[in-house]
Amino acid sequence: MALIPSQVLRVAILLSYFSILCHYKALDMPAHQTYGGSWKFLTFIDLVIQAVFFGLCVLIDVSSLLTKGGDSREQERQLRKLIGLRDWMMAVLAFPVGAFVVFTFWSLYLYDRDLVYPRLLDNFIPQWLNHGMHTTVLPFIIIEMRTTHHRYPSRLWGLAAVWCFGIGYILWTCWVNQVTGVWVYPVLERITPLARVIFFSAMTVVISVFYVLGEILNSYIWDQPHTEKVKAAKAKRPCCIWLCYVEDNELKAQIYIYTTHTHTHTHTHTSSSHSHTGTVFVICFSGKND
């Protein structure tokens, strides 16, 4: 049993994202006053994605609790739609974009922080907020992946959705430069146009790699261990023999049921042998006149 229920973890993560977003929007930064505002930065877009994703997770938890024990097919259908949307967001946006932001930010930061996070920003953004935007995103999303099984779409459609997001953000960045004459990130200012094309292409490849990595990690966490546990449980479950004795005025029947696992279903109105998920039924009838 988990020390902290997954529902509580999701609520705590959602509240932390709300806090980060509120503090970030409250910063009096010149970049927030220019064209595009905070939406120019992939970090802010990722924070919104994570907040929406975990908000959806909390909504599903509440909906599951409210509909538990109910028999409304419409409610179940709506809940399945929400779960499908949650899984799609996890696969296409939450994990690959979150991992991409953490990886690229800290890689460029360690190489030359002025390429992505000039020292001037230290006067506006406290360290805890910087880590909230660029560090804790990845642990949070891995916690969610570890506590909940998410169904991934086919790899082709998933990668196509990731490419659409990546190309869309690249076009948005180019448009902001066209309007303002300034690139969103300093690294784009220091390289040639050809190098920018190579840089954008490389970043598209990197985010695609993170999509595949998320798919593999999700499969490793859930599919293989789950299959092995089921096989082990079936192998260890002992064989049981049940004896039922049925008698009426005309017929006396002894029913022997040999089973190794799963549920059994018997019918005493006929003499037959059945095979069902590894269960063998042997029914022997003996007639007796009273």
PDB file of C-alpha atoms in Angstrom:
ATOM      1  CA  MET A   1       0.000   0.000   0.000  1.00  0.00           C
ATOM      2  CA  ALA A   2       1.330   3.424  -0.912  1.00  0.00           C
ATOM      3  CA  LEU A   3       2.281   5.744   1.923  1.00  0.00           C
ATOM      4  CA  ILE A   4       0.429   8.612   0.230  1.00  0.00           C
ATOM      5  CA  PRO A   5      -2.629   7.939  -1.953  1.00  0.00           C
ATOM      6  CA  SER A   6      -2.159   8.925  -5.588  1.00  0.00           C
ATOM      7  CA  GLN A   7      -5.229  11.168  -5.395  1.00  0.00           C
ATOM      8  CA  VAL A   8      -3.614  13.217  -2.625  1.00  0.00           C
ATOM      9  CA  LEU A   9      -0.367  13.460  -4.602  1.00  0.00           C
ATOM     10  CA  ARG A  10      -2.200  14.804  -7.653  1.00  0.00           C
ATOM     11  CA  VAL A  11      -3.976  17.469  -5.608  1.00  0.00           C
ATOM     12  CA  ALA A  12      -0.677  18.528  -4.009  1.00  0.00           C
ATOM     13  CA  ILE A  13       1.071  18.708  -7.402  1.00  0.00           C
ATOM     14  CA  LEU A  14      -1.801  20.690  -8.899  1.00  0.00           C
ATOM     15  CA  LEU A  15      -1.685  23.210  -6.036  1.00  0.00           C
ATOM     16  CA  SER A  16       2.076  23.564  -6.451  1.00  0.00           C
ATOM     17  CA  TYR A  17       1.622  24.412 -10.141  1.00  0.00           C
ATOM     18  CA  PHE A  18      -1.019  26.984  -9.295  1.00  0.00           C
ATOM     19  CA  SER A  19       1.404  28.554  -6.826  1.00  0.00           C
ATOM     20  CA  ILE A  20       4.246  28.597  -9.370  1.00  0.00           C
ATOM     21  CA  LEU A  21       2.046  30.115 -12.080  1.00  0.00           C
ATOM     22  CA  CYS A  22       0.697  32.805  -9.747  1.00  0.00           C
ATOM     23  CA  HIS A  23       4.178  33.804  -8.562  1.00  0.00           C
ATOM     24  CA  TYR A  24       5.528  33.769 -12.109  1.00  0.00           C
ATOM     25  CA  LYS A  25       2.735  35.975 -13.450  1.00  0.00           C
ATOM     26  CA  ALA A  26       3.238  38.368 -10.539  1.00  0.00           C
ATOM     27  CA  LEU A  27       6.860  39.017 -11.555  1.00  0.00           C
ATOM     28  CA  ASP A  28       7.492  42.509 -12.865  1.00  0.00           C
ATOM     29  CA  MET A  29       9.652  41.485 -15.814  1.00  0.00           C
ATOM     30  CA  PRO A  30      10.088  43.598 -18.962  1.00  0.00           C
ATOM     31  CA  ALA A  31       9.627  40.536 -21.181  1.00  0.00           C
ATOM     32  CA  HIS A  32       6.103  40.090 -19.839  1.00  0.00           C
ATOM     33  CA  GLN A  33       5.141  43.521 -21.166  1.00  0.00           C
ATOM     34  CA  THR A  34       6.263  42.923 -24.755  1.00  0.00           C
ATOM     35  CA  TYR A  35       4.494  41.198 -27.631  1.00  0.00           C
ATOM     36  CA  GLY A  36       3.347  37.702 -26.702  1.00  0.00           C
ATOM     37  CA  GLY A  37       3.836  38.199 -22.984  1.00  0.00           C
ATOM     38  CA  SER A  38       4.620  35.045 -21.029  1.00  0.00           C
ATOM     39  CA  TRP A  39       3.317  32.890 -23.886  1.00  0.00           C
ATOM     40  CA  LYS A  40       6.552  33.476 -25.793  1.00  0.00           C
ATOM     41  CA  PHE A  41       8.399  31.122 -23.450  1.00  0.00           C
ATOM     42  CA  LEU A  42       8.156  27.353 -23.689  1.00  0.00           C
ATOM     43  CA  THR A  43       8.670  27.124 -19.927  1.00  0.00           C
ATOM     44  CA  PHE A  44       5.435  29.009 -19.270  1.00  0.00           C
ATOM     45  CA  ILE A  45       3.554  26.992 -21.895  1.00  0.00           C
ATOM     46  CA  ASP A  46       4.815  23.799 -20.243  1.00  0.00           C
ATOM     47  CA  LEU A  47       3.642  25.003 -16.826  1.00  0.00           C
ATOM     48  CA  VAL A  48       0.159  25.582 -18.249  1.00  0.00           C
ATOM     49  CA  ILE A  49       0.204  22.124 -19.852  1.00  0.00           C
ATOM     50  CA  GLN A  50       1.209  20.480 -16.570  1.00  0.00           C
ATOM     51  CA  ALA A  51      -1.418  22.405 -14.597  1.00  0.00           C
ATOM     52  CA  VAL A  52      -4.169  21.478 -17.072  1.00  0.00           C
ATOM     53  CA  PHE A  53      -3.024  17.846 -17.113  1.00  0.00           C
ATOM     54  CA  PHE A  54      -3.011  17.445 -13.332  1.00  0.00           C
ATOM     55  CA  GLY A  55      -6.271  19.371 -13.113  1.00  0.00           C
ATOM     56  CA  LEU A  56      -7.754  16.771 -15.464  1.00  0.00           C
ATOM     57  CA  CYS A  57      -6.314  13.985 -13.293  1.00  0.00           C
ATOM     58  CA  VAL A  58      -7.950  15.454 -10.190  1.00  0.00           C
ATOM     59  CA  LEU A  59     -11.250  15.861 -12.076  1.00  0.00           C
ATOM     60  CA  ILE A  60     -11.150  12.165 -13.034  1.00  0.00           C
ATOM     61  CA  ASP A  61     -10.448  11.183  -9.429  1.00  0.00           C
ATOM     62  CA  VAL A  62     -13.425  13.214  -8.191  1.00  0.00           C
ATOM     63  CA  SER A  63     -15.679  11.915 -10.971  1.00  0.00           C
ATOM     64  CA  SER A  64     -14.673   8.319 -10.237  1.00  0.00           C
ATOM     65  CA  LEU A  65     -15.490   8.838  -6.567  1.00  0.00           C
ATOM     66  CA  LEU A  66     -18.884  10.387  -7.311  1.00  0.00           C
ATOM     67  CA  THR A  67     -19.905   7.727  -9.833  1.00  0.00           C
ATOM     68  CA  LYS A  68     -18.614   4.793  -7.800  1.00  0.00           C
ATOM     69  CA  GLY A  69     -21.348   2.228  -7.356  1.00  0.00           C
ATOM     70  CA  GLY A  70     -23.604   3.904  -9.900  1.00  0.00           C
ATOM     71  CA  ASP A  71     -25.072   2.167 -12.934  1.00  0.00           C
ATOM     72  CA  SER A  72     -25.330   5.119 -15.315  1.00  0.00           C
ATOM     73  CA  ARG A  73     -23.812   4.160 -18.656  1.00  0.00           C
ATOM     74  CA  GLU A  74     -23.696   7.790 -19.742  1.00  0.00           C
ATOM     75  CA  GLN A  75     -21.568   8.730 -16.747  1.00  0.00           C
ATOM     76  CA  GLU A  76     -19.237   5.823 -17.448  1.00  0.00           C
ATOM     77  CA  ARG A  77     -18.969   6.864 -21.082  1.00  0.00           C
ATOM     78  CA  GLN A  78     -18.092  10.450 -20.137  1.00  0.00           C
ATOM     79  CA  LEU A  79     -15.539   9.191 -17.598  1.00  0.00           C
ATOM     80  CA  ARG A  80     -13.890   7.005 -20.248  1.00  0.00           C
ATOM     81  CA  LYS A  81     -13.622  10.051 -22.528  1.00  0.00           C
ATOM     82  CA  LEU A  82     -11.875  12.011 -19.767  1.00  0.00           C
ATOM     83  CA  ILE A  83      -9.494   9.123 -19.123  1.00  0.00           C
ATOM     84  CA  GLY A  84      -8.715   8.909 -22.839  1.00  0.00           C
ATOM     85  CA  LEU A  85      -7.978  12.644 -22.949  1.00  0.00           C
ATOM     86  CA  ARG A  86      -5.773  12.343 -19.860  1.00  0.00           C
ATOM     87  CA  ASP A  87      -3.773   9.507 -21.395  1.00  0.00           C
ATOM     88  CA  TRP A  88      -3.374  11.435 -24.657  1.00  0.00           C
ATOM     89  CA  MET A  89      -2.134  14.525 -22.834  1.00  0.00           C
ATOM     90  CA  MET A  90       0.305  12.441 -20.832  1.00  0.00           C
ATOM     91  CA  ALA A  91       1.739  10.793 -23.938  1.00  0.00           C
ATOM     92  CA  VAL A  92       1.872  13.754 -26.326  1.00  0.00           C
ATOM     93  CA  LEU A  93       2.291  16.828 -24.138  1.00  0.00           C
ATOM     94  CA  ALA A  94       2.913  16.367 -20.416  1.00  0.00           C
ATOM     95  CA  PHE A  95       5.837  13.936 -20.516  1.00  0.00           C
ATOM     96  CA  PRO A  96       7.700  14.872 -23.744  1.00  0.00           C
ATOM     97  CA  VAL A  97       7.344  18.648 -23.327  1.00  0.00           C
ATOM     98  CA  GLY A  98       8.126  18.522 -19.601  1.00  0.00           C
ATOM     99  CA  ALA A  99      11.191  16.327 -20.088  1.00  0.00           C
ATOM    100  CA  PHE A 100      12.299  18.476 -23.039  1.00  0.00           C
ATOM    101  CA  VAL A 101      12.117  21.684 -21.003  1.00  0.00           C
ATOM    102  CA  VAL A 102      14.111  20.209 -18.111  1.00  0.00           C
ATOM    103  CA  PHE A 103      16.735  18.623 -20.374  1.00  0.00           C
ATOM    104  CA  THR A 104      17.350  21.560 -22.733  1.00  0.00           C
ATOM    105  CA  PHE A 105      17.257  24.224 -20.009  1.00  0.00           C
ATOM    106  CA  TRP A 106      19.802  22.575 -17.728  1.00  0.00           C
ATOM    107  CA  SER A 107      21.993  21.441 -20.631  1.00  0.00           C
ATOM    108  CA  LEU A 108      22.294  24.995 -21.968  1.00  0.00           C
ATOM    109  CA  TYR A 109      22.487  26.412 -18.434  1.00  0.00           C
ATOM    110  CA  LEU A 110      25.474  24.237 -17.552  1.00  0.00           C
ATOM    111  CA  TYR A 111      27.170  24.990 -20.856  1.00  0.00           C
ATOM    112  CA  ASP A 112      26.577  28.755 -20.794  1.00  0.00           C
ATOM    113  CA  ARG A 113      23.701  30.064 -18.732  1.00  0.00           C
ATOM    114  CA  ASP A 114      23.606  33.346 -20.666  1.00  0.00           C
ATOM    115  CA  LEU A 115      22.352  31.398 -23.692  1.00  0.00           C
ATOM    116  CA  VAL A 116      19.056  30.607 -21.994  1.00  0.00           C
ATOM    117  CA  TYR A 117      18.906  32.250 -18.533  1.00  0.00           C
ATOM    118  CA  PRO A 118      20.933  35.466 -18.263  1.00  0.00           C
ATOM    119  CA  ARG A 119      22.164  36.459 -14.829  1.00  0.00           C
ATOM    120  CA  LEU A 120      19.924  39.499 -14.984  1.00  0.00           C
ATOM    121  CA  LEU A 121      16.953  37.196 -14.357  1.00  0.00           C
ATOM    122  CA  ASP A 122      18.287  36.392 -10.888  1.00  0.00           C
ATOM    123  CA  ASN A 123      17.071  39.854  -9.870  1.00  0.00           C
ATOM    124  CA  PHE A 124      13.493  38.900 -10.792  1.00  0.00           C
ATOM    125  CA  ILE A 125      13.163  35.126 -10.348  1.00  0.00           C
ATOM    126  CA  PRO A 126      14.069  33.521  -6.979  1.00  0.00           C
ATOM    127  CA  GLN A 127      15.908  30.198  -7.009  1.00  0.00           C
ATOM    128  CA  TRP A 128      12.965  28.196  -5.678  1.00  0.00           C
ATOM    129  CA  LEU A 129      10.771  29.467  -8.487  1.00  0.00           C
ATOM    130  CA  ASN A 130      13.435  28.674 -11.067  1.00  0.00           C
ATOM    131  CA  HIS A 131      13.571  25.074  -9.834  1.00  0.00           C
ATOM    132  CA  GLY A 132       9.779  24.937  -9.730  1.00  0.00           C
ATOM    133  CA  MET A 133       9.686  25.845 -13.424  1.00  0.00           C
ATOM    134  CA  HIS A 134      12.692  23.874 -14.668  1.00  0.00           C
ATOM    135  CA  THR A 135      13.405  21.021 -12.233  1.00  0.00           C
ATOM    136  CA  THR A 136      10.402  19.597 -10.390  1.00  0.00           C
ATOM    137  CA  VAL A 137       8.401  19.186 -13.605  1.00  0.00           C
ATOM    138  CA  LEU A 138      10.118  15.897 -14.459  1.00  0.00           C
ATOM    139  CA  PRO A 139       9.832  14.239 -11.005  1.00  0.00           C
ATOM    140  CA  PHE A 140       6.159  15.211 -10.825  1.00  0.00           C
ATOM    141  CA  ILE A 141       5.329  13.654 -14.184  1.00  0.00           C
ATOM    142  CA  ILE A 142       7.304  10.488 -13.361  1.00  0.00           C
ATOM    143  CA  ILE A 143       5.347  10.163 -10.094  1.00  0.00           C
ATOM    144  CA  GLU A 144       2.128  10.328 -12.094  1.00  0.00           C
ATOM    145  CA  MET A 145       3.406   7.748 -14.583  1.00  0.00           C
ATOM    146  CA  ARG A 146       4.415   5.452 -11.725  1.00  0.00           C
ATOM    147  CA  THR A 147       1.066   5.659  -9.924  1.00  0.00           C
ATOM    148  CA  THR A 148      -1.288   5.414 -12.927  1.00  0.00           C
ATOM    149  CA  HIS A 149      -1.232   3.277 -16.052  1.00  0.00           C
ATOM    150  CA  HIS A 150      -1.638   5.478 -19.143  1.00  0.00           C
ATOM    151  CA  ARG A 151      -2.538   4.064 -22.537  1.00  0.00           C
ATOM    152  CA  TYR A 152      -0.362   5.465 -25.310  1.00  0.00           C
ATOM    153  CA  PRO A 153      -1.648   6.017 -28.858  1.00  0.00           C
ATOM    154  CA  SER A 154       0.049   4.352 -31.796  1.00  0.00           C
ATOM    155  CA  ARG A 155       3.608   5.590 -32.154  1.00  0.00           C
ATOM    156  CA  LEU A 156       2.989   7.144 -35.567  1.00  0.00           C
ATOM    157  CA  TRP A 157       0.009   9.225 -34.416  1.00  0.00           C
ATOM    158  CA  GLY A 158       1.741  10.135 -31.162  1.00  0.00           C
ATOM    159  CA  LEU A 159       4.863  11.349 -32.920  1.00  0.00           C
ATOM    160  CA  ALA A 160       2.750  13.251 -35.444  1.00  0.00           C
ATOM    161  CA  ALA A 161       1.029  15.115 -32.594  1.00  0.00           C
ATOM    162  CA  VAL A 162       4.397  15.893 -30.957  1.00  0.00           C
ATOM    163  CA  TRP A 163       5.777  17.184 -34.275  1.00  0.00           C
ATOM    164  CA  CYS A 164       2.728  19.412 -34.730  1.00  0.00           C
ATOM    165  CA  PHE A 165       3.310  20.912 -31.294  1.00  0.00           C
ATOM    166  CA  GLY A 166       7.044  21.396 -31.905  1.00  0.00           C
ATOM    167  CA  ILE A 167       6.634  22.925 -35.363  1.00  0.00           C
ATOM    168  CA  GLY A 168       3.826  25.130 -34.074  1.00  0.00           C
ATOM    169  CA  TYR A 169       6.044  26.544 -31.327  1.00  0.00           C
ATOM    170  CA  ILE A 170       8.905  27.107 -33.795  1.00  0.00           C
ATOM    171  CA  LEU A 171       6.595  29.048 -36.104  1.00  0.00           C
ATOM    172  CA  TRP A 172       5.299  31.050 -33.131  1.00  0.00           C
ATOM    173  CA  THR A 173       8.888  31.902 -32.135  1.00  0.00           C
ATOM    174  CA  CYS A 174       9.697  33.022 -35.673  1.00  0.00           C
ATOM    175  CA  TRP A 175       6.546  35.150 -35.763  1.00  0.00           C
ATOM    176  CA  VAL A 176       7.477  36.890 -32.498  1.00  0.00           C
ATOM    177  CA  ASN A 177      10.879  37.678 -34.000  1.00  0.00           C
ATOM    178  CA  GLN A 178       9.205  38.980 -37.148  1.00  0.00           C
ATOM    179  CA  VAL A 179       7.027  41.353 -35.120  1.00  0.00           C
ATOM    180  CA  THR A 180       9.513  42.477 -32.473  1.00  0.00           C
ATOM    181  CA  GLY A 181      12.873  41.899 -34.157  1.00  0.00           C
ATOM    182  CA  VAL A 182      14.069  40.009 -31.069  1.00  0.00           C
ATOM    183  CA  TRP A 183      14.447  36.277 -30.591  1.00  0.00           C
ATOM    184  CA  VAL A 184      12.815  34.771 -27.520  1.00  0.00           C
ATOM    185  CA  TYR A 185      16.020  33.068 -26.356  1.00  0.00           C
ATOM    186  CA  PRO A 186      19.503  34.624 -26.460  1.00  0.00           C
ATOM    187  CA  VAL A 187      20.980  31.485 -28.033  1.00  0.00           C
ATOM    188  CA  LEU A 188      19.016  32.196 -31.218  1.00  0.00           C
ATOM    189  CA  GLU A 189      20.547  35.655 -31.425  1.00  0.00           C
ATOM    190  CA  ARG A 190      24.111  34.318 -31.484  1.00  0.00           C
ATOM    191  CA  ILE A 191      23.850  31.794 -34.317  1.00  0.00           C
ATOM    192  CA  THR A 192      23.450  32.126 -38.090  1.00  0.00           C
ATOM    193  CA  PRO A 193      20.173  31.475 -39.943  1.00  0.00           C
ATOM    194  CA  LEU A 194      21.432  28.095 -41.133  1.00  0.00           C
ATOM    195  CA  ALA A 195      22.452  27.191 -37.610  1.00  0.00           C
ATOM    196  CA  ARG A 196      18.948  28.141 -36.421  1.00  0.00           C
ATOM    197  CA  VAL A 197      17.426  25.701 -38.900  1.00  0.00           C
ATOM    198  CA  ILE A 198      19.766  22.972 -37.642  1.00  0.00           C
ATOM    199  CA  PHE A 199      19.021  23.925 -34.040  1.00  0.00           C
ATOM    200  CA  PHE A 200      15.237  23.779 -34.559  1.00  0.00           C
ATOM    201  CA  SER A 201      15.548  20.447 -36.377  1.00  0.00           C
ATOM    202  CA  ALA A 202      17.678  19.010 -33.593  1.00  0.00           C
ATOM    203  CA  MET A 203      15.196  20.157 -30.959  1.00  0.00           C
ATOM    204  CA  THR A 204      12.365  18.479 -32.891  1.00  0.00           C
ATOM    205  CA  VAL A 205      14.353  15.242 -32.894  1.00  0.00           C
ATOM    206  CA  VAL A 206      15.037  15.561 -29.160  1.00  0.00           C
ATOM    207  CA  ILE A 207      11.374  16.019 -28.228  1.00  0.00           C
ATOM    208  CA  SER A 208      10.511  13.028 -30.443  1.00  0.00           C
ATOM    209  CA  VAL A 209      13.071  10.964 -28.552  1.00  0.00           C
ATOM    210  CA  PHE A 210      11.437  11.975 -25.279  1.00  0.00           C
ATOM    211  CA  TYR A 211       8.058  10.834 -26.609  1.00  0.00           C
ATOM    212  CA  VAL A 212       9.464   7.391 -27.412  1.00  0.00           C
ATOM    213  CA  LEU A 213      11.278   7.326 -24.066  1.00  0.00           C
ATOM    214  CA  GLY A 214       8.013   8.052 -22.253  1.00  0.00           C
ATOM    215  CA  GLU A 215       6.266   5.262 -24.146  1.00  0.00           C
ATOM    216  CA  ILE A 216       9.043   2.795 -23.285  1.00  0.00           C
ATOM    217  CA  LEU A 217       9.119   3.879 -19.626  1.00  0.00           C
ATOM    218  CA  ASN A 218       5.351   3.539 -19.299  1.00  0.00           C
ATOM    219  CA  SER A 219       5.509   0.066 -20.840  1.00  0.00           C
ATOM    220  CA  TYR A 220       8.395  -0.961 -18.586  1.00  0.00           C
ATOM    221  CA  ILE A 221       6.598   0.202 -15.431  1.00  0.00           C
ATOM    222  CA  TRP A 222       3.240  -1.382 -16.163  1.00  0.00           C
ATOM    223  CA  ASP A 223       3.234  -4.045 -18.876  1.00  0.00           C
ATOM    224  CA  GLN A 224       6.166  -6.324 -18.028  1.00  0.00           C
ATOM    225  CA  PRO A 225       5.900  -6.353 -14.216  1.00  0.00           C
ATOM    226  CA  HIS A 226       2.132  -6.792 -14.439  1.00  0.00           C
ATOM    227  CA  THR A 227       2.438  -9.769 -16.779  1.00  0.00           C
ATOM    228  CA  GLU A 228       5.118 -11.393 -14.648  1.00  0.00           C
ATOM    229  CA  LYS A 229       3.079 -10.978 -11.474  1.00  0.00           C
ATOM    230  CA  VAL A 230       0.013 -12.548 -13.075  1.00  0.00           C
ATOM    231  CA  LYS A 231       2.037 -15.519 -14.318  1.00  0.00           C
ATOM    232  CA  ALA A 232       3.679 -15.970 -10.928  1.00  0.00           C
ATOM    233  CA  ALA A 233       0.333 -15.830  -9.152  1.00  0.00           C
ATOM    234  CA  LYS A 234      -1.113 -18.479 -11.467  1.00  0.00           C
ATOM    235  CA  ALA A 235       1.912 -20.733 -11.005  1.00  0.00           C
ATOM    236  CA  LYS A 236       1.873 -20.503  -7.202  1.00  0.00           C
ATOM    237  CA  ARG A 237      -1.878 -20.914  -6.687  1.00  0.00           C
ATOM    238  CA  PRO A 238      -2.457 -24.440  -5.319  1.00  0.00           C
ATOM    239  CA  CYS A 239      -4.832 -26.992  -6.768  1.00  0.00           C
ATOM    240  CA  CYS A 240      -8.130 -27.284  -4.930  1.00  0.00           C
ATOM    241  CA  ILE A 241     -10.658 -30.109  -4.986  1.00  0.00           C
ATOM    242  CA  TRP A 242     -14.267 -29.378  -4.145  1.00  0.00           C
ATOM    243  CA  LEU A 243     -16.922 -31.989  -3.538  1.00  0.00           C
ATOM    244  CA  CYS A 244     -20.585 -31.161  -3.887  1.00  0.00           C
ATOM    245  CA  TYR A 245     -23.342 -33.610  -3.041  1.00  0.00           C
ATOM    246  CA  VAL A 246     -26.779 -32.996  -4.537  1.00  0.00           C
ATOM    247  CA  GLU A 247     -29.762 -35.208  -3.813  1.00  0.00           C
ATOM    248  CA  ASP A 248     -33.468 -35.196  -4.590  1.00  0.00           C
ATOM    249  CA  ASN A 249     -36.207 -37.833  -4.710  1.00  0.00           C
ATOM    250  CA  GLU A 250     -35.094 -39.372  -8.001  1.00  0.00           C
ATOM    251  CA  LEU A 251     -31.490 -38.433  -8.571  1.00  0.00           C
ATOM    252  CA  LYS A 252     -28.360 -38.427  -6.487  1.00  0.00           C
ATOM    253  CA  ALA A 253     -25.331 -36.696  -7.990  1.00  0.00           C
ATOM    254  CA  GLN A 254     -21.767 -36.358  -6.866  1.00  0.00           C
ATOM    255  CA  ILE A 255     -19.967 -33.445  -8.514  1.00  0.00           C
ATOM    256  CA  TYR A 256     -16.186 -33.308  -8.322  1.00  0.00           C
ATOM    257  CA  ILE A 257     -14.584 -30.063  -9.393  1.00  0.00           C
ATOM    258  CA  TYR A 258     -10.836 -29.975  -9.940  1.00  0.00           C
ATOM    259  CA  THR A 259      -9.558 -26.437 -10.281  1.00  0.00           C
ATOM    260  CA  THR A 260      -6.250 -24.653 -10.281  1.00  0.00           C
ATOM    261  CA  HIS A 261      -7.288 -21.001 -10.450  1.00  0.00           C
ATOM    262  CA  THR A 262      -9.978 -18.476 -11.365  1.00  0.00           C
ATOM    263  CA  HIS A 263     -13.691 -18.809 -10.705  1.00  0.00           C
ATOM    264  CA  THR A 264     -15.682 -21.946 -11.477  1.00  0.00           C
ATOM    265  CA  HIS A 265     -19.163 -22.362 -12.866  1.00  0.00           C
ATOM    266  CA  THR A 266     -21.012 -25.674 -12.760  1.00  0.00           C
ATOM    267  CA  HIS A 267     -24.299 -26.917 -14.145  1.00  0.00           C
ATOM    268  CA  THR A 268     -25.895 -29.954 -12.537  1.00  0.00           C
ATOM    269  CA  HIS A 269     -28.762 -30.409 -15.013  1.00  0.00           C
ATOM    270  CA  THR A 270     -26.619 -32.370 -17.476  1.00  0.00           C
ATOM    271  CA  SER A 271     -23.681 -34.747 -17.501  1.00  0.00           C
ATOM    272  CA  SER A 272     -20.763 -33.150 -19.282  1.00  0.00           C
ATOM    273  CA  SER A 273     -17.142 -32.053 -19.089  1.00  0.00           C
ATOM    274  CA  HIS A 274     -16.154 -28.403 -19.436  1.00  0.00           C
ATOM    275  CA  SER A 275     -12.849 -26.595 -19.868  1.00  0.00           C
ATOM    276  CA  HIS A 276     -12.728 -22.926 -18.851  1.00  0.00           C
ATOM    277  CA  THR A 277      -9.579 -20.890 -18.185  1.00  0.00           C
ATOM    278  CA  GLY A 278      -7.599 -23.816 -16.880  1.00  0.00           C
ATOM    279  CA  THR A 279     -10.504 -25.342 -14.906  1.00  0.00           C
ATOM    280  CA  VAL A 280     -11.668 -28.896 -15.502  1.00  0.00           C
ATOM    281  CA  PHE A 281     -15.065 -30.077 -14.307  1.00  0.00           C
ATOM    282  CA  VAL A 282     -15.736 -33.780 -13.854  1.00  0.00           C
ATOM    283  CA  ILE A 283     -19.388 -34.502 -13.034  1.00  0.00           C
ATOM    284  CA  CYS A 284     -20.348 -38.042 -12.134  1.00  0.00           C
ATOM    285  CA  PHE A 285     -23.978 -39.003 -11.727  1.00  0.00           C
ATOM    286  CA  SER A 286     -25.315 -42.086  -9.984  1.00  0.00           C
ATOM    287  CA  GLY A 287     -28.974 -42.948 -10.029  1.00  0.00           C
ATOM    288  CA  LYS A 288     -30.771 -44.270  -6.979  1.00  0.00           C
ATOM    289  CA  ASN A 289     -34.377 -45.211  -6.403  1.00  0.00           C
ATOM    290  CA  ASP A 290     -35.758 -44.415  -2.999  1.00  0.00           C
TER     291      ASP A 290
END
